[in-house]
Amino acid sequence: MNPALMVFLFSSPLLNPILIVLFAVTFGVKIAAIYFAMSMGISIMAGIALEMLGFEKYIITPEEAADKGASCGTHTTSNKWKKMARGVERLQTSLSIALSGRVPGCYYSWVCAYRLYCSLYWSQQPIGHSVCCCHRRPPFIPVPLL
Amino acid sequence: MIPLAAAFVAKGMGIGAITAFVIGSAGASIPVLILLRSLFKTQMIVAFLLVVLSMAMATGFVFSTAF
């Protein structure tokens, strides 16, 4: 891990320009300068110290986060509740498609015949069984029957 | 935060305590900790809290001795 990461973590809330300027205006430039120097110096020292102590092992990597998200709820919720939740989700989805032509939370959505087409270009998220979803705006106007 | 601190100063609070208050509230606020929880494990969050609070105390001591 780069010590710059930890230094940024510590110093970014303390050394934001709004805070520094308000400090200077309210309490005077001298106090603001000392505040700046103290928080900058201690942030740098703390960043180097944490890097030397090997704190990089306490950072949650994206892979770990994905594992956590995937396993979340699989062993805690029972099958019945999951089924019920999926039914509610599907009802919401079909209501939303019927009313607005869009899956909730999606920029564009198609029925699943176009899932392959969808996944070629954008991130897809299958909701229920029959709908896929593009979260981002496509770079061109999609042709529905490609 | 700063307007609150200014009101405290106007009522006669020491500048060291004010600085410690500003650093502690800006650095170790609950939204920041909740955000950090998704990035770091508990040990790292405890270290972060320790560093920020000791920074607040150190700066507060410096200010109250200097002014």
Short mmCIF file of C-alpha atoms in Angstrom, two decimals:
data_model
loop_
_atom_site.label_atom_id
_atom_site.label_comp_id
_atom_site.label_asym_id
_atom_site.label_seq_id
_atom_site.Cartn_x
_atom_site.Cartn_y
_atom_site.Cartn_z
CA MET A 1 0.00 0.00 0.00
CA ASN A 2 1.15 3.44 -0.79
CA PRO A 3 1.40 5.68 2.29
CA ALA A 4 -0.10 8.46 0.18
CA LEU A 5 -3.44 6.66 0.38
CA MET A 6 -3.57 6.83 4.16
CA VAL A 7 -2.30 10.40 4.18
CA PHE A 8 -5.08 11.37 1.81
CA LEU A 9 -7.60 9.54 3.95
CA PHE A 10 -6.58 11.47 7.06
CA SER A 11 -6.03 14.86 5.53
CA SER A 12 -8.91 15.14 3.08
CA PRO A 13 -11.65 15.89 5.63
CA LEU A 14 -9.42 18.21 7.67
CA LEU A 15 -7.73 20.18 4.91
CA ASN A 16 -10.67 20.92 2.70
CA PRO A 17 -10.51 24.44 1.26
CA ILE A 18 -13.89 25.49 2.65
CA LEU A 19 -12.84 24.67 6.18
CA ILE A 20 -9.45 26.36 5.82
CA VAL A 21 -10.89 29.55 4.33
CA LEU A 22 -13.63 29.75 6.95
CA PHE A 23 -11.04 29.16 9.64
CA ALA A 24 -8.84 31.94 8.27
CA VAL A 25 -11.75 34.36 8.02
CA THR A 26 -13.14 33.58 11.46
CA PHE A 27 -10.03 33.11 13.58
CA GLY A 28 -7.28 34.78 11.59
CA VAL A 29 -4.68 33.62 9.11
CA LYS A 30 -2.12 32.72 11.75
CA ILE A 31 -4.35 30.23 13.52
CA ALA A 32 -5.47 28.76 10.21
CA ALA A 33 -1.84 28.35 9.13
CA ILE A 34 -0.95 26.54 12.36
CA TYR A 35 -4.05 24.36 11.99
CA PHE A 36 -3.04 23.53 8.42
CA ALA A 37 0.54 22.71 9.37
CA MET A 38 -0.45 20.58 12.36
CA SER A 39 -3.05 18.50 10.56
CA MET A 40 -0.87 18.09 7.48
CA GLY A 41 2.14 17.03 9.55
CA ILE A 42 0.26 14.60 11.76
CA SER A 43 -1.55 13.14 8.73
CA ILE A 44 1.75 12.49 6.97
CA MET A 45 3.28 10.93 10.08
CA ALA A 46 0.22 8.77 10.70
CA GLY A 47 0.14 7.63 7.08
CA ILE A 48 3.77 6.58 7.16
CA ALA A 49 3.31 4.89 10.54
CA LEU A 50 0.28 2.90 9.38
CA GLU A 51 2.11 1.87 6.24
CA MET A 52 5.05 0.64 8.32
CA LEU A 53 2.72 -1.25 10.65
CA GLY A 54 1.28 -3.12 7.68
CA PHE A 55 -2.29 -1.90 7.79
CA GLU A 56 -2.82 -2.71 4.13
CA LYS A 57 -4.26 -6.07 5.17
CA TYR A 58 -7.27 -4.30 6.67
CA ILE A 59 -8.39 -2.82 3.39
CA ILE A 60 -11.39 -4.57 1.88
CA THR A 61 -10.48 -5.46 -1.69
CA PRO A 62 -13.13 -5.42 -4.44
CA GLU A 63 -13.02 -9.22 -4.66
CA GLU A 64 -13.78 -9.54 -0.96
CA ALA A 65 -16.57 -7.02 -1.28
CA ALA A 66 -18.06 -9.00 -4.17
CA ASP A 67 -17.88 -12.23 -2.15
CA LYS A 68 -19.58 -10.55 0.77
CA GLY A 69 -22.32 -9.21 -1.45
CA ALA A 70 -22.86 -12.56 -3.18
CA SER A 71 -23.15 -14.53 0.04
CA CYS A 72 -25.27 -11.91 1.73
CA GLY A 73 -28.69 -13.29 2.54
CA THR A 74 -28.18 -16.77 1.10
CA HIS A 75 -27.92 -18.47 4.44
CA THR A 76 -29.89 -16.06 6.56
CA THR A 77 -33.15 -15.78 4.64
CA SER A 78 -35.28 -18.83 4.14
CA ASN A 79 -36.38 -19.98 0.73
CA LYS A 80 -39.99 -18.95 1.26
CA TRP A 81 -39.11 -15.34 2.01
CA LYS A 82 -36.75 -15.18 -0.93
CA LYS A 83 -39.47 -16.45 -3.21
CA MET A 84 -41.91 -13.92 -1.83
CA ALA A 85 -39.38 -11.10 -2.26
CA ARG A 86 -38.69 -12.16 -5.82
CA GLY A 87 -42.43 -12.20 -6.51
CA VAL A 88 -42.80 -8.68 -5.14
CA GLU A 89 -39.81 -7.55 -7.18
CA ARG A 90 -41.26 -9.04 -10.32
CA LEU A 91 -44.62 -7.39 -9.62
CA GLN A 92 -42.93 -4.03 -9.13
CA THR A 93 -40.91 -4.50 -12.29
CA SER A 94 -43.87 -5.40 -14.44
CA LEU A 95 -45.93 -2.55 -12.99
CA SER A 96 -43.13 -0.13 -13.76
CA ILE A 97 -42.72 -1.48 -17.28
CA ALA A 98 -46.46 -1.22 -17.82
CA LEU A 99 -46.63 2.34 -16.53
CA SER A 100 -43.38 3.88 -17.74
CA GLY A 101 -41.82 1.34 -20.08
CA ARG A 102 -38.76 1.08 -17.86
CA VAL A 103 -37.38 -1.21 -15.20
CA PRO A 104 -36.93 0.70 -11.91
CA GLY A 105 -33.31 1.78 -11.52
CA CYS A 106 -32.46 1.11 -15.14
CA TYR A 107 -31.68 3.52 -17.87
CA TYR A 108 -32.75 1.16 -20.62
CA SER A 109 -34.39 -2.21 -20.40
CA TRP A 110 -35.45 -4.88 -22.79
CA VAL A 111 -37.11 -8.21 -22.61
CA CYS A 112 -34.62 -10.97 -22.33
CA ALA A 113 -34.25 -11.84 -25.96
CA TYR A 114 -31.85 -8.93 -26.10
CA ARG A 115 -29.85 -9.87 -23.05
CA LEU A 116 -26.86 -10.95 -25.11
CA TYR A 117 -26.97 -7.72 -27.06
CA CYS A 118 -27.22 -5.86 -23.82
CA SER A 119 -24.30 -7.62 -22.19
CA LEU A 120 -22.11 -6.99 -25.19
CA TYR A 121 -22.18 -3.28 -24.56
CA TRP A 122 -23.33 -2.44 -21.07
CA SER A 123 -23.52 -3.87 -17.62
CA GLN A 124 -26.61 -5.99 -17.29
CA GLN A 125 -28.58 -7.08 -14.34
CA PRO A 126 -31.25 -9.67 -14.81
CA ILE A 127 -34.27 -8.86 -12.71
CA GLY A 128 -36.70 -11.70 -12.31
CA HIS A 129 -36.46 -13.88 -15.39
CA SER A 130 -37.63 -11.88 -18.30
CA VAL A 131 -35.91 -8.52 -18.11
CA CYS A 132 -32.37 -7.33 -18.49
CA CYS A 133 -31.16 -3.94 -17.60
CA CYS A 134 -28.58 -1.41 -18.72
CA HIS A 135 -27.54 0.94 -15.96
CA ARG A 136 -25.76 3.38 -18.17
CA ARG A 137 -26.89 5.37 -21.10
CA PRO A 138 -25.88 3.56 -24.29
CA PRO A 139 -23.48 5.39 -26.60
CA PHE A 140 -25.98 5.25 -29.42
CA ILE A 141 -29.72 4.82 -29.79
CA PRO A 142 -30.35 1.08 -29.53
CA VAL A 143 -32.18 -0.74 -32.28
CA PRO A 144 -34.74 -2.88 -30.51
CA LEU A 145 -34.72 -5.75 -32.99
CA LEU A 146 -31.05 -6.28 -33.70
CA MET B 1 -18.94 23.67 12.26
CA ILE B 2 -17.05 26.94 12.03
CA PRO B 3 -20.04 29.19 12.86
CA LEU B 4 -20.64 27.03 15.93
CA ALA B 5 -16.98 27.39 16.86
CA ALA B 6 -17.19 31.15 16.31
CA ALA B 7 -20.16 31.35 18.66
CA PHE B 8 -18.20 29.36 21.25
CA VAL B 9 -15.25 31.73 20.90
CA ALA B 10 -17.54 34.73 21.27
CA LYS B 11 -18.81 33.21 24.52
CA GLY B 12 -15.24 32.88 25.77
CA MET B 13 -14.17 29.31 25.04
CA GLY B 14 -10.45 28.67 24.67
CA ILE B 15 -8.97 28.43 21.19
CA GLY B 16 -7.33 25.07 21.96
CA ALA B 17 -10.62 23.44 22.80
CA ILE B 18 -12.18 25.02 19.74
CA THR B 19 -9.50 23.60 17.46
CA ALA B 20 -9.82 20.16 19.02
CA PHE B 21 -13.57 20.37 18.48
CA VAL B 22 -13.22 21.37 14.83
CA ILE B 23 -10.68 18.65 14.03
CA GLY B 24 -12.60 15.98 15.88
CA SER B 25 -15.91 16.84 14.29
CA ALA B 26 -14.53 17.18 10.78
CA GLY B 27 -12.33 14.10 10.90
CA ALA B 28 -14.27 11.58 12.93
CA SER B 29 -17.86 12.32 12.00
CA ILE B 30 -20.37 9.50 11.82
CA PRO B 31 -20.97 9.79 8.02
CA VAL B 32 -17.22 9.47 7.41
CA LEU B 33 -17.04 6.40 9.62
CA ILE B 34 -20.00 4.79 7.90
CA LEU B 35 -18.35 5.39 4.53
CA LEU B 36 -15.06 3.99 5.79
CA ARG B 37 -16.79 0.88 7.08
CA SER B 38 -17.40 -0.25 3.51
CA LEU B 39 -13.73 0.21 2.60
CA PHE B 40 -11.85 -0.91 5.69
CA LYS B 41 -12.01 -3.54 8.35
CA THR B 42 -12.58 -2.70 12.00
CA GLN B 43 -8.90 -2.48 12.96
CA MET B 44 -8.31 0.19 10.34
CA ILE B 45 -11.34 2.19 11.48
CA VAL B 46 -10.14 2.02 15.09
CA ALA B 47 -6.69 3.21 13.95
CA PHE B 48 -8.31 6.04 11.99
CA LEU B 49 -10.33 7.12 15.00
CA LEU B 50 -7.27 6.98 17.26
CA VAL B 51 -5.21 9.04 14.84
CA VAL B 52 -7.89 11.68 14.33
CA LEU B 53 -8.71 12.03 18.02
CA SER B 54 -5.06 12.19 19.05
CA MET B 55 -4.47 14.74 16.30
CA ALA B 56 -7.33 16.81 17.71
CA MET B 57 -5.90 16.60 21.20
CA ALA B 58 -2.35 17.39 20.11
CA THR B 59 -3.42 20.41 18.08
CA GLY B 60 -5.63 21.57 20.93
CA PHE B 61 -2.73 21.39 23.38
CA VAL B 62 -0.46 23.28 20.98
CA PHE B 63 -3.04 26.03 20.56
CA SER B 64 -3.85 26.35 24.22
CA THR B 65 -0.17 26.61 25.16
CA ALA B 66 0.72 28.97 22.30
CA PHE B 67 -2.22 31.38 22.70
#
